[in-house]
């Protein structure tokens, strides 16, 4: 009996050891006053803490400055090769020690040189000069920055200057304020509208005026805190802001955006970002249910047509970010059109995957519109009549067989 029990226990242990184990990375403790991590495609928030707390963003302010410059290029209102001369205000800023700057000299520079320097070196003199080029004065440019922030849904952002400097150094009154949420929104907008920006932010250095300008992002390839897949974006440092960083990393077919605000040192902002990215890439995965323009067969039920079910086509890919090893989440189809006839290419419904997660403002649970793939005609009168008779017959049969109407033992109506 004892040997039989031991044999049973051995089999049980072997069986349970073969079962799949669901493991999740431990949620990290992030030493930053505010932070957020989001999926760049869906806007899903993967982790956050006090992400709606408005804080000085330092040079992360330049994300809006450089977005507006890039938009001017796209709109043909500005050329990359346009040459501009620094104003006296900019030259004074360029000569101020202790600030990130090229420094610019009293000569002409191209818009591209200034754009790259503002991103890579975080050059304040280059950012202010670009603001003057776009709007005439930095003050007018700040007005444009705030107007654009409102149209982007960045409701907790207020710009006071184009560089991100504290007021004492910017020579303009007021303090720039942004939330981690708003910064994440802006980063997503930038890389979606102008993906070529990552070609600039991922550069470790550039040369200007015979000097090599090093990228302030030390998580890039071959840098001190290099992280696989890091494409850069924007650092920020002032006395009021502390050490900040908004980063973009791409790995395993997923693009993650992180923002950390008011960390304690240059090393700390990158160390905390690494914690976020390690957790994000190890704990979540992207799932593409359907591609854009994909034909989905036999899911569209139509009454009154020759066939019972028809095909549909998606207008966008259905991509969701889910925890790794999570239970399967089947797609949910919802149809607004239920009866024939249906025009070819008509909008007939949606498909989505249920998700209880949190999304950035302006984003929602991913879904795709569905369109018919052919004209669906009304079935012939003969077919519809036959179906009506069959349905009527089924209803009578069901009614007769209901226990409340028939006493099956005595075979008579109660």
mmCIF file of C-alpha atoms in Angstrom:
data_model
loop_
_atom_site.group_PDB
_atom_site.id
_atom_site.type_symbol
_atom_site.label_atom_id
_atom_site.label_comp_id
_atom_site.label_asym_id
_atom_site.label_seq_id
_atom_site.Cartn_x
_atom_site.Cartn_y
_atom_site.Cartn_z
ATOM 1 C CA UNK A 1 0.000 0.000 0.000
ATOM 2 C CA UNK A 2 2.860 2.328 0.901
ATOM 3 C CA UNK A 3 4.589 1.639 -2.431
ATOM 4 C CA UNK A 4 1.336 2.352 -4.272
ATOM 5 C CA UNK A 5 0.964 5.707 -2.481
ATOM 6 C CA UNK A 6 4.557 6.693 -3.309
ATOM 7 C CA UNK A 7 3.975 5.778 -6.964
ATOM 8 C CA UNK A 8 0.778 7.881 -7.037
ATOM 9 C CA UNK A 9 2.559 10.854 -5.450
ATOM 10 C CA UNK A 10 5.431 10.626 -7.949
ATOM 11 C CA UNK A 11 3.033 10.633 -10.911
ATOM 12 C CA UNK A 12 1.153 13.619 -9.432
ATOM 13 C CA UNK A 13 4.346 15.641 -8.964
ATOM 14 C CA UNK A 14 5.532 14.812 -12.476
ATOM 15 C CA UNK A 15 2.191 15.816 -13.975
ATOM 16 C CA UNK A 16 1.998 19.164 -12.182
ATOM 17 C CA UNK A 17 5.592 19.987 -13.105
ATOM 18 C CA UNK A 18 4.676 19.684 -16.773
ATOM 19 C CA UNK A 19 1.824 22.180 -16.533
ATOM 20 C CA UNK A 20 2.493 25.650 -18.025
ATOM 21 C CA UNK A 21 3.523 28.239 -15.447
ATOM 22 C CA UNK A 22 2.329 31.819 -15.784
ATOM 23 C CA UNK A 23 4.982 34.222 -14.515
ATOM 24 C CA UNK A 24 4.942 37.997 -14.367
ATOM 25 C CA UNK A 25 7.848 40.362 -13.769
ATOM 26 C CA UNK A 26 7.728 42.147 -10.457
ATOM 27 C CA UNK A 27 6.406 45.705 -10.731
ATOM 28 C CA UNK A 28 9.447 47.953 -10.236
ATOM 29 C CA UNK A 29 9.775 50.769 -7.735
ATOM 30 C CA UNK A 30 10.516 53.891 -9.762
ATOM 31 C CA UNK A 31 12.362 56.690 -7.988
ATOM 32 C CA UNK A 32 10.882 59.660 -9.806
ATOM 33 C CA UNK A 33 8.315 62.203 -8.709
ATOM 34 C CA UNK A 34 6.233 61.389 -11.763
ATOM 35 C CA UNK A 35 6.487 58.791 -14.516
ATOM 36 C CA UNK A 36 4.540 56.979 -17.205
ATOM 37 C CA UNK A 37 5.101 54.112 -19.653
ATOM 38 C CA UNK A 38 2.809 53.628 -22.649
ATOM 39 C CA UNK A 39 2.498 51.595 -25.821
ATOM 40 C CA UNK A 40 3.089 54.039 -28.667
ATOM 41 C CA UNK A 41 0.682 52.366 -31.096
ATOM 42 C CA UNK A 42 -2.397 51.975 -28.905
ATOM 43 C CA UNK A 43 -1.773 54.641 -26.263
ATOM 44 C CA UNK A 44 -2.296 52.024 -23.567
ATOM 45 C CA UNK A 45 -0.781 52.952 -20.208
ATOM 46 C CA UNK A 46 1.435 50.108 -18.997
ATOM 47 C CA UNK A 47 2.589 51.740 -15.758
ATOM 48 C CA UNK A 48 2.318 55.191 -14.204
ATOM 49 C CA UNK A 49 2.569 57.161 -10.986
ATOM 50 C CA UNK A 50 1.372 60.755 -10.567
ATOM 51 C CA UNK A 51 1.433 61.055 -14.345
ATOM 52 C CA UNK A 52 -0.986 64.007 -14.272
ATOM 53 C CA UNK A 53 1.139 66.079 -11.887
ATOM 54 C CA UNK A 54 2.296 69.264 -13.648
ATOM 55 C CA UNK A 55 6.049 69.762 -13.211
ATOM 56 C CA UNK A 56 8.776 71.763 -14.966
ATOM 57 C CA UNK A 57 9.859 69.645 -17.969
ATOM 58 C CA UNK A 58 13.197 71.386 -18.609
ATOM 59 C CA UNK A 59 14.428 70.665 -22.156
ATOM 60 C CA UNK A 60 11.618 68.211 -22.859
ATOM 61 C CA UNK A 61 9.905 71.516 -23.713
ATOM 62 C CA UNK A 62 11.922 71.406 -26.935
ATOM 63 C CA UNK A 63 9.766 68.509 -28.158
ATOM 64 C CA UNK A 64 7.016 71.007 -28.975
ATOM 65 C CA UNK A 65 9.486 73.576 -30.332
ATOM 66 C CA UNK A 66 10.993 71.061 -32.720
ATOM 67 C CA UNK A 67 7.633 69.532 -33.635
ATOM 68 C CA UNK A 68 6.460 72.954 -34.823
ATOM 69 C CA UNK A 69 9.668 73.438 -36.819
ATOM 70 C CA UNK A 70 9.212 70.026 -38.437
ATOM 71 C CA UNK A 71 5.602 70.895 -39.258
ATOM 72 C CA UNK A 72 6.740 74.102 -40.942
ATOM 73 C CA UNK A 73 9.076 72.010 -43.084
ATOM 74 C CA UNK A 74 6.250 69.636 -44.000
ATOM 75 C CA UNK A 75 3.982 72.551 -44.894
ATOM 76 C CA UNK A 76 6.693 74.061 -47.151
ATOM 77 C CA UNK A 77 6.752 77.206 -45.008
ATOM 78 C CA UNK A 78 10.350 76.538 -44.061
ATOM 79 C CA UNK A 79 13.273 74.815 -45.745
ATOM 80 C CA UNK A 80 15.915 72.608 -44.160
ATOM 81 C CA UNK A 81 18.560 74.546 -46.075
ATOM 82 C CA UNK A 82 17.322 78.011 -45.114
ATOM 83 C CA UNK A 83 20.205 79.975 -43.598
ATOM 84 C CA UNK A 84 19.556 82.110 -40.535
ATOM 85 C CA UNK A 85 21.652 84.506 -38.469
ATOM 86 C CA UNK A 86 21.521 84.444 -34.652
ATOM 87 C CA UNK A 87 19.944 87.492 -33.032
ATOM 88 C CA UNK A 88 21.679 89.416 -30.244
ATOM 89 C CA UNK A 89 19.393 87.660 -27.759
ATOM 90 C CA UNK A 90 20.495 84.263 -29.049
ATOM 91 C CA UNK A 91 24.181 85.234 -29.074
ATOM 92 C CA UNK A 92 23.886 86.360 -25.450
ATOM 93 C CA UNK A 93 22.327 82.995 -24.564
ATOM 94 C CA UNK A 94 25.080 81.221 -26.503
ATOM 95 C CA UNK A 95 27.672 82.986 -24.360
ATOM 96 C CA UNK A 96 26.082 82.061 -21.029
ATOM 97 C CA UNK A 97 28.194 79.435 -19.242
ATOM 98 C CA UNK A 98 26.536 76.501 -17.507
ATOM 99 C CA UNK A 99 23.726 76.129 -20.065
ATOM 100 C CA UNK A 100 23.420 73.522 -22.824
ATOM 101 C CA UNK A 101 24.329 75.337 -26.023
ATOM 102 C CA UNK A 102 26.289 74.881 -29.268
ATOM 103 C CA UNK A 103 27.480 77.681 -28.669
ATOM 104 C CA UNK A 104 26.308 79.509 -31.776
ATOM 105 C CA UNK A 105 28.584 82.104 -33.353
ATOM 106 C CA UNK A 106 27.841 85.283 -35.252
ATOM 107 C CA UNK A 107 27.447 83.508 -38.589
ATOM 108 C CA UNK A 108 24.679 81.803 -40.543
ATOM 109 C CA UNK A 109 23.372 78.302 -39.799
ATOM 110 C CA UNK A 110 20.911 76.102 -41.655
ATOM 111 C CA UNK A 111 17.598 75.139 -40.109
ATOM 112 C CA UNK A 112 18.686 71.496 -40.242
ATOM 113 C CA UNK A 113 21.846 72.232 -38.254
ATOM 114 C CA UNK A 114 19.844 74.047 -35.584
ATOM 115 C CA UNK A 115 17.154 71.336 -35.460
ATOM 116 C CA UNK A 116 19.750 68.596 -35.028
ATOM 117 C CA UNK A 117 21.701 70.567 -32.407
ATOM 118 C CA UNK A 118 18.574 71.269 -30.368
ATOM 119 C CA UNK A 119 17.761 67.557 -30.293
ATOM 120 C CA UNK A 120 21.222 66.023 -29.952
ATOM 121 C CA UNK A 121 23.026 68.574 -27.780
ATOM 122 C CA UNK A 122 19.803 69.971 -26.274
ATOM 123 C CA UNK A 123 21.159 73.342 -27.380
ATOM 124 C CA UNK A 124 19.076 76.167 -25.929
ATOM 125 C CA UNK A 125 20.524 78.796 -28.271
ATOM 126 C CA UNK A 126 19.525 76.689 -31.298
ATOM 127 C CA UNK A 127 15.978 76.187 -29.969
ATOM 128 C CA UNK A 128 15.394 79.900 -29.336
ATOM 129 C CA UNK A 129 16.769 80.837 -32.758
ATOM 130 C CA UNK A 130 14.395 78.352 -34.415
ATOM 131 C CA UNK A 131 11.492 79.864 -32.469
ATOM 132 C CA UNK A 132 12.422 83.313 -33.795
ATOM 133 C CA UNK A 133 12.690 81.966 -37.340
ATOM 134 C CA UNK A 134 9.191 80.462 -37.206
ATOM 135 C CA UNK A 135 7.282 83.215 -35.398
ATOM 136 C CA UNK A 136 9.454 86.341 -35.425
ATOM 137 C CA UNK A 137 9.916 86.418 -31.655
ATOM 138 C CA UNK A 138 10.133 83.798 -28.953
ATOM 139 C CA UNK A 139 7.075 85.303 -27.234
ATOM 140 C CA UNK A 140 4.939 84.841 -30.357
ATOM 141 C CA UNK A 141 6.259 81.324 -30.751
ATOM 142 C CA UNK A 142 5.281 80.469 -27.164
ATOM 143 C CA UNK A 143 1.716 81.482 -27.988
ATOM 144 C CA UNK A 144 1.781 79.048 -30.919
ATOM 145 C CA UNK A 145 3.160 76.327 -28.629
ATOM 146 C CA UNK A 146 0.295 76.727 -26.166
ATOM 147 C CA UNK A 147 -2.340 76.804 -28.915
ATOM 148 C CA UNK A 148 -0.934 73.601 -30.412
ATOM 149 C CA UNK A 149 -0.836 71.900 -27.018
ATOM 150 C CA UNK A 150 -4.555 72.539 -26.610
ATOM 151 C CA UNK A 151 -5.374 71.069 -30.020
ATOM 152 C CA UNK A 152 -3.350 67.962 -29.086
ATOM 153 C CA UNK A 153 -5.352 67.437 -25.889
ATOM 154 C CA UNK A 154 -2.412 68.394 -23.661
ATOM 155 C CA UNK A 155 -4.715 70.031 -21.141
ATOM 156 C CA UNK A 156 -2.200 70.302 -18.291
ATOM 157 C CA UNK A 157 0.612 71.916 -20.265
ATOM 158 C CA UNK A 158 1.638 75.566 -20.104
ATOM 159 C CA UNK A 159 4.631 76.915 -21.997
ATOM 160 C CA UNK A 160 6.522 80.062 -20.991
ATOM 161 C CA UNK A 161 9.544 79.764 -23.297
ATOM 162 C CA UNK A 162 10.789 77.686 -26.225
ATOM 163 C CA UNK A 163 13.882 76.187 -24.609
ATOM 164 C CA UNK A 164 12.705 74.794 -21.272
ATOM 165 C CA UNK A 165 15.094 76.916 -19.244
ATOM 166 C CA UNK A 166 14.054 78.166 -15.834
ATOM 167 C CA UNK A 167 12.810 81.772 -15.971
ATOM 168 C CA UNK A 168 16.009 83.188 -14.481
ATOM 169 C CA UNK A 169 17.995 81.874 -17.471
ATOM 170 C CA UNK A 170 15.350 82.137 -20.188
ATOM 171 C CA UNK A 171 14.917 85.914 -19.797
ATOM 172 C CA UNK A 172 11.162 85.404 -20.110
ATOM 173 C CA UNK A 173 8.675 85.365 -17.227
ATOM 174 C CA UNK A 174 6.829 82.245 -16.140
ATOM 175 C CA UNK A 175 7.622 78.563 -15.796
ATOM 176 C CA UNK A 176 7.034 75.785 -18.292
ATOM 177 C CA UNK A 177 4.758 73.110 -16.836
ATOM 178 C CA UNK A 178 3.918 69.716 -18.313
ATOM 179 C CA UNK A 179 2.683 66.348 -17.101
ATOM 180 C CA UNK A 180 4.188 62.982 -17.936
ATOM 181 C CA UNK A 181 0.889 62.151 -19.644
ATOM 182 C CA UNK A 182 1.067 65.230 -21.876
ATOM 183 C CA UNK A 183 4.694 64.554 -22.766
ATOM 184 C CA UNK A 184 3.816 60.979 -23.765
ATOM 185 C CA UNK A 185 1.002 62.320 -25.950
ATOM 186 C CA UNK A 186 3.401 64.721 -27.656
ATOM 187 C CA UNK A 187 6.044 62.047 -28.245
ATOM 188 C CA UNK A 188 3.445 59.766 -29.851
ATOM 189 C CA UNK A 189 2.237 62.627 -32.033
ATOM 190 C CA UNK A 190 5.794 63.461 -33.098
ATOM 191 C CA UNK A 191 6.897 59.947 -34.061
ATOM 192 C CA UNK A 192 3.606 59.201 -35.841
ATOM 193 C CA UNK A 193 3.481 62.436 -37.833
ATOM 194 C CA UNK A 194 7.213 62.585 -38.552
ATOM 195 C CA UNK A 195 8.862 59.189 -37.936
ATOM 196 C CA UNK A 196 12.110 60.502 -39.432
ATOM 197 C CA UNK A 197 12.667 62.346 -36.140
ATOM 198 C CA UNK A 198 14.040 59.091 -34.712
ATOM 199 C CA UNK A 199 16.829 59.192 -37.294
ATOM 200 C CA UNK A 200 18.015 62.363 -35.557
ATOM 201 C CA UNK A 201 17.379 61.426 -31.926
ATOM 202 C CA UNK A 202 19.175 58.088 -32.328
ATOM 203 C CA UNK A 203 22.422 59.762 -33.399
ATOM 204 C CA UNK A 204 25.077 59.663 -30.683
ATOM 205 C CA UNK A 205 26.778 62.841 -31.877
ATOM 206 C CA UNK A 206 27.057 65.508 -34.576
ATOM 207 C CA UNK A 207 29.663 68.002 -35.704
ATOM 208 C CA UNK A 208 29.112 71.743 -35.861
ATOM 209 C CA UNK A 209 31.629 74.581 -36.025
ATOM 210 C CA UNK A 210 34.416 72.008 -35.895
ATOM 211 C CA UNK A 211 33.194 70.674 -32.555
ATOM 212 C CA UNK A 212 31.658 67.270 -31.818
ATOM 213 C CA UNK A 213 28.361 67.659 -29.971
ATOM 214 C CA UNK A 214 27.523 64.577 -27.897
ATOM 215 C CA UNK A 215 23.939 63.378 -27.484
ATOM 216 C CA UNK A 216 22.653 63.967 -23.959
ATOM 217 C CA UNK A 217 20.780 60.632 -24.181
ATOM 218 C CA UNK A 218 23.232 58.123 -22.729
ATOM 219 C CA UNK A 219 21.000 55.108 -23.375
ATOM 220 C CA UNK A 220 21.813 55.044 -27.081
ATOM 221 C CA UNK A 221 23.987 52.365 -28.661
ATOM 222 C CA UNK A 222 27.610 52.391 -27.451
ATOM 223 C CA UNK A 223 26.797 54.952 -24.765
ATOM 224 C CA UNK A 224 27.349 54.628 -21.017
ATOM 225 C CA UNK A 225 23.851 53.320 -20.209
ATOM 226 C CA UNK A 226 23.086 51.764 -23.617
ATOM 227 C CA UNK A 227 19.740 49.970 -23.842
ATOM 228 C CA UNK A 228 18.820 47.593 -26.714
ATOM 229 C CA UNK A 229 16.271 49.207 -29.015
ATOM 230 C CA UNK A 230 16.616 52.728 -27.602
ATOM 231 C CA UNK A 231 15.880 55.295 -30.315
ATOM 232 C CA UNK A 232 16.352 58.337 -28.101
ATOM 233 C CA UNK A 233 14.081 61.361 -27.781
ATOM 234 C CA UNK A 234 14.706 64.121 -25.213
ATOM 235 C CA UNK A 235 16.473 64.733 -21.927
ATOM 236 C CA UNK A 236 15.834 67.689 -19.634
ATOM 237 C CA UNK A 237 17.733 69.191 -16.706
ATOM 238 C CA UNK A 238 17.260 72.393 -14.695
ATOM 239 C CA UNK A 239 17.339 73.309 -11.014
ATOM 240 C CA UNK A 240 13.528 73.306 -10.854
ATOM 241 C CA UNK A 241 12.948 70.234 -13.017
ATOM 242 C CA UNK A 242 15.689 67.981 -11.739
ATOM 243 C CA UNK A 243 16.748 65.265 -14.177
ATOM 244 C CA UNK A 244 14.098 64.219 -16.714
ATOM 245 C CA UNK A 245 13.950 61.963 -19.746
ATOM 246 C CA UNK A 246 11.387 61.007 -22.367
ATOM 247 C CA UNK A 247 12.537 57.945 -24.286
ATOM 248 C CA UNK A 248 11.415 55.768 -27.197
ATOM 249 C CA UNK A 249 12.488 52.120 -27.352
ATOM 250 C CA UNK A 250 11.547 49.576 -30.029
ATOM 251 C CA UNK A 251 11.933 45.849 -29.423
ATOM 252 C CA UNK A 252 9.990 42.640 -30.090
ATOM 253 C CA UNK A 253 7.636 44.473 -32.494
ATOM 254 C CA UNK A 254 6.572 46.842 -29.725
ATOM 255 C CA UNK A 255 7.295 50.553 -29.321
ATOM 256 C CA UNK A 256 7.334 51.771 -25.727
ATOM 257 C CA UNK A 257 7.456 55.383 -24.590
ATOM 258 C CA UNK A 258 8.692 56.250 -21.120
ATOM 259 C CA UNK A 259 8.748 59.566 -19.272
ATOM 260 C CA UNK A 260 10.465 60.121 -15.930
ATOM 261 C CA UNK A 261 10.336 63.518 -14.224
ATOM 262 C CA UNK A 262 12.336 64.973 -11.345
ATOM 263 C CA UNK A 263 14.795 62.179 -10.700
ATOM 264 C CA UNK A 264 17.899 62.915 -8.635
ATOM 265 C CA UNK A 265 20.793 62.625 -11.094
ATOM 266 C CA UNK A 266 21.873 62.067 -14.673
ATOM 267 C CA UNK A 267 22.490 58.396 -13.905
ATOM 268 C CA UNK A 268 19.170 58.051 -12.056
ATOM 269 C CA UNK A 269 16.986 59.158 -14.974
ATOM 270 C CA UNK A 270 18.476 56.452 -17.174
ATOM 271 C CA UNK A 271 18.458 53.815 -14.426
ATOM 272 C CA UNK A 272 14.762 54.433 -13.720
ATOM 273 C CA UNK A 273 13.990 54.384 -17.441
ATOM 274 C CA UNK A 274 15.756 51.018 -17.706
ATOM 275 C CA UNK A 275 13.571 49.632 -14.909
ATOM 276 C CA UNK A 276 10.456 50.716 -16.777
ATOM 277 C CA UNK A 277 11.600 49.285 -20.102
ATOM 278 C CA UNK A 278 12.724 45.985 -18.580
ATOM 279 C CA UNK A 279 9.315 45.603 -16.978
ATOM 280 C CA UNK A 280 7.418 46.706 -20.075
ATOM 281 C CA UNK A 281 9.147 44.401 -22.539
ATOM 282 C CA UNK A 282 9.143 41.396 -20.183
ATOM 283 C CA UNK A 283 5.522 41.750 -19.055
ATOM 284 C CA UNK A 284 3.598 42.832 -22.177
ATOM 285 C CA UNK A 285 3.353 41.775 -25.790
ATOM 286 C CA UNK A 286 1.642 43.101 -28.923
ATOM 287 C CA UNK A 287 -1.015 40.987 -30.612
ATOM 288 C CA UNK A 288 -2.228 41.744 -34.116
ATOM 289 C CA UNK A 289 -5.603 40.102 -34.657
ATOM 290 C CA UNK A 290 -6.222 41.458 -38.158
ATOM 291 C CA UNK A 291 -4.208 43.530 -40.581
ATOM 292 C CA UNK A 292 -5.407 46.636 -42.389
ATOM 293 C CA UNK A 293 -7.581 45.652 -45.336
ATOM 294 C CA UNK A 294 -7.746 42.021 -44.211
ATOM 295 C CA UNK A 295 -10.730 39.979 -45.368
ATOM 296 C CA UNK A 296 -12.501 38.133 -42.550
ATOM 297 C CA UNK A 297 -14.601 35.264 -43.853
ATOM 298 C CA UNK A 298 -18.124 34.329 -42.815
ATOM 299 C CA UNK A 299 -18.578 36.564 -39.777
ATOM 300 C CA UNK A 300 -21.227 38.973 -41.097
ATOM 301 C CA UNK A 301 -24.763 37.582 -40.525
ATOM 302 C CA UNK A 302 -27.407 39.070 -42.812
ATOM 303 C CA UNK A 303 -31.122 38.362 -42.733
ATOM 304 C CA UNK A 304 -33.062 38.226 -45.960
ATOM 305 C CA UNK A 305 -30.050 37.415 -48.171
ATOM 306 C CA UNK A 306 -29.273 34.291 -50.186
ATOM 307 C CA UNK A 307 -26.519 33.238 -47.748
ATOM 308 C CA UNK A 308 -26.586 33.356 -43.965
ATOM 309 C CA UNK A 309 -23.086 34.846 -43.444
ATOM 310 C CA UNK A 310 -20.808 37.049 -45.533
ATOM 311 C CA UNK A 311 -17.223 38.345 -45.508
ATOM 312 C CA UNK A 312 -16.078 41.748 -44.269
ATOM 313 C CA UNK A 313 -12.844 43.726 -44.612
ATOM 314 C CA UNK A 314 -11.082 45.836 -41.964
ATOM 315 C CA UNK A 315 -10.250 49.513 -42.395
ATOM 316 C CA UNK A 316 -7.302 49.341 -39.962
ATOM 317 C CA UNK A 317 -5.221 46.744 -38.199
ATOM 318 C CA UNK A 318 -6.562 45.454 -34.892
ATOM 319 C CA UNK A 319 -3.516 45.630 -32.641
ATOM 320 C CA UNK A 320 -3.667 45.311 -28.866
ATOM 321 C CA UNK A 321 -1.103 45.215 -26.064
ATOM 322 C CA UNK A 322 -1.753 42.538 -23.472
ATOM 323 C CA UNK A 323 0.074 40.996 -20.509
ATOM 324 C CA UNK A 324 2.212 38.038 -21.539
ATOM 325 C CA UNK A 325 0.683 34.611 -20.836
ATOM 326 C CA UNK A 326 -2.744 36.192 -20.332
ATOM 327 C CA UNK A 327 -5.879 34.240 -21.184
ATOM 328 C CA UNK A 328 -6.915 34.331 -24.825
ATOM 329 C CA UNK A 329 -9.126 37.300 -25.685
ATOM 330 C CA UNK A 330 -11.398 36.544 -28.642
ATOM 331 C CA UNK A 331 -12.370 39.420 -30.935
ATOM 332 C CA UNK A 332 -15.875 40.821 -30.510
ATOM 333 C CA UNK A 333 -17.862 41.669 -33.648
ATOM 334 C CA UNK A 334 -20.672 44.234 -33.529
ATOM 335 C CA UNK A 335 -22.828 44.825 -36.598
ATOM 336 C CA UNK A 336 -25.066 47.833 -37.242
ATOM 337 C CA UNK A 337 -26.440 46.407 -40.492
ATOM 338 C CA UNK A 338 -28.544 43.257 -40.120
ATOM 339 C CA UNK A 339 -30.801 43.011 -43.196
ATOM 340 C CA UNK A 340 -30.283 42.796 -46.957
ATOM 341 C CA UNK A 341 -29.761 44.556 -49.267
ATOM 342 C CA UNK A 342 -26.272 45.897 -48.459
ATOM 343 C CA UNK A 343 -24.125 48.010 -50.778
ATOM 344 C CA UNK A 344 -20.608 46.925 -51.661
ATOM 345 C CA UNK A 345 -18.128 48.761 -49.424
ATOM 346 C CA UNK A 346 -20.778 49.826 -46.917
ATOM 347 C CA UNK A 347 -19.760 50.363 -43.298
ATOM 348 C CA UNK A 348 -21.453 47.519 -41.439
ATOM 349 C CA UNK A 349 -19.904 47.316 -37.956
ATOM 350 C CA UNK A 350 -16.769 47.043 -35.834
ATOM 351 C CA UNK A 351 -14.434 44.465 -34.341
ATOM 352 C CA UNK A 352 -12.520 44.977 -31.113
ATOM 353 C CA UNK A 353 -10.895 43.098 -28.263
ATOM 354 C CA UNK A 354 -12.194 43.785 -24.776
ATOM 355 C CA UNK A 355 -9.617 45.412 -22.518
ATOM 356 C CA UNK A 356 -10.050 46.891 -19.063
ATOM 357 C CA UNK A 357 -6.738 48.779 -19.249
ATOM 358 C CA UNK A 358 -6.174 52.538 -19.071
ATOM 359 C CA UNK A 359 -5.484 54.596 -22.185
ATOM 360 C CA UNK A 360 -4.069 58.055 -22.796
ATOM 361 C CA UNK A 361 -6.567 60.875 -23.475
ATOM 362 C CA UNK A 362 -7.786 60.637 -27.050
ATOM 363 C CA UNK A 363 -7.123 56.886 -27.223
ATOM 364 C CA UNK A 364 -9.568 54.052 -26.604
ATOM 365 C CA UNK A 365 -9.729 50.276 -26.675
ATOM 366 C CA UNK A 366 -8.428 49.395 -30.165
ATOM 367 C CA UNK A 367 -11.051 48.536 -32.746
ATOM 368 C CA UNK A 368 -11.446 48.463 -36.495
ATOM 369 C CA UNK A 369 -14.351 49.462 -38.694
ATOM 370 C CA UNK A 370 -15.731 46.722 -40.931
ATOM 371 C CA UNK A 371 -16.946 47.078 -44.515
ATOM 372 C CA UNK A 372 -18.867 44.739 -46.785
ATOM 373 C CA UNK A 373 -16.854 43.091 -49.545
ATOM 374 C CA UNK A 374 -19.680 42.767 -52.080
ATOM 375 C CA UNK A 375 -23.190 43.876 -52.844
ATOM 376 C CA UNK A 376 -25.583 41.665 -50.897
ATOM 377 C CA UNK A 377 -28.906 41.330 -52.680
ATOM 378 C CA UNK A 378 -32.249 40.503 -51.130
ATOM 379 C CA UNK A 379 -33.015 36.800 -51.548
ATOM 380 C CA UNK A 380 -35.686 35.772 -54.062
ATOM 381 C CA UNK A 381 -39.340 35.762 -52.989
ATOM 382 C CA UNK A 382 -39.394 31.971 -53.217
ATOM 383 C CA UNK A 383 -36.409 31.621 -50.867
ATOM 384 C CA UNK A 384 -37.797 34.104 -48.362
ATOM 385 C CA UNK A 385 -41.227 32.392 -48.408
ATOM 386 C CA UNK A 386 -39.661 28.983 -47.806
ATOM 387 C CA UNK A 387 -37.640 30.380 -44.866
ATOM 388 C CA UNK A 388 -40.710 32.037 -43.377
ATOM 389 C CA UNK A 389 -42.697 28.791 -43.535
ATOM 390 C CA UNK A 390 -39.784 26.860 -42.021
ATOM 391 C CA UNK A 391 -39.404 29.390 -39.211
ATOM 392 C CA UNK A 392 -43.171 29.349 -38.542
ATOM 393 C CA UNK A 393 -43.112 25.544 -38.432
ATOM 394 C CA UNK A 394 -40.193 25.539 -35.993
ATOM 395 C CA UNK A 395 -41.995 27.966 -33.677
ATOM 396 C CA UNK A 396 -45.125 25.786 -33.600
ATOM 397 C CA UNK A 397 -43.028 22.707 -32.916
ATOM 398 C CA UNK A 398 -41.204 24.476 -30.071
ATOM 399 C CA UNK A 399 -44.475 25.685 -28.558
ATOM 400 C CA UNK A 400 -45.991 22.197 -28.589
ATOM 401 C CA UNK A 401 -42.964 20.743 -26.840
ATOM 402 C CA UNK A 402 -42.842 23.301 -24.015
ATOM 403 C CA UNK A 403 -43.465 21.556 -20.651
ATOM 404 C CA UNK A 404 -45.857 24.303 -19.623
ATOM 405 C CA UNK A 405 -48.179 23.441 -22.521
ATOM 406 C CA UNK A 406 -47.887 19.678 -22.835
ATOM 407 C CA UNK A 407 -48.234 16.925 -20.244
ATOM 408 C CA UNK A 408 -45.865 14.407 -21.793
ATOM 409 C CA UNK A 409 -46.996 11.586 -19.522
ATOM 410 C CA UNK A 410 -50.679 11.882 -20.453
ATOM 411 C CA UNK A 411 -50.045 13.347 -23.962
ATOM 412 C CA UNK A 412 -52.694 16.026 -23.493
ATOM 413 C CA UNK A 413 -52.815 19.763 -23.010
ATOM 414 C CA UNK A 414 -53.109 20.924 -19.407
#
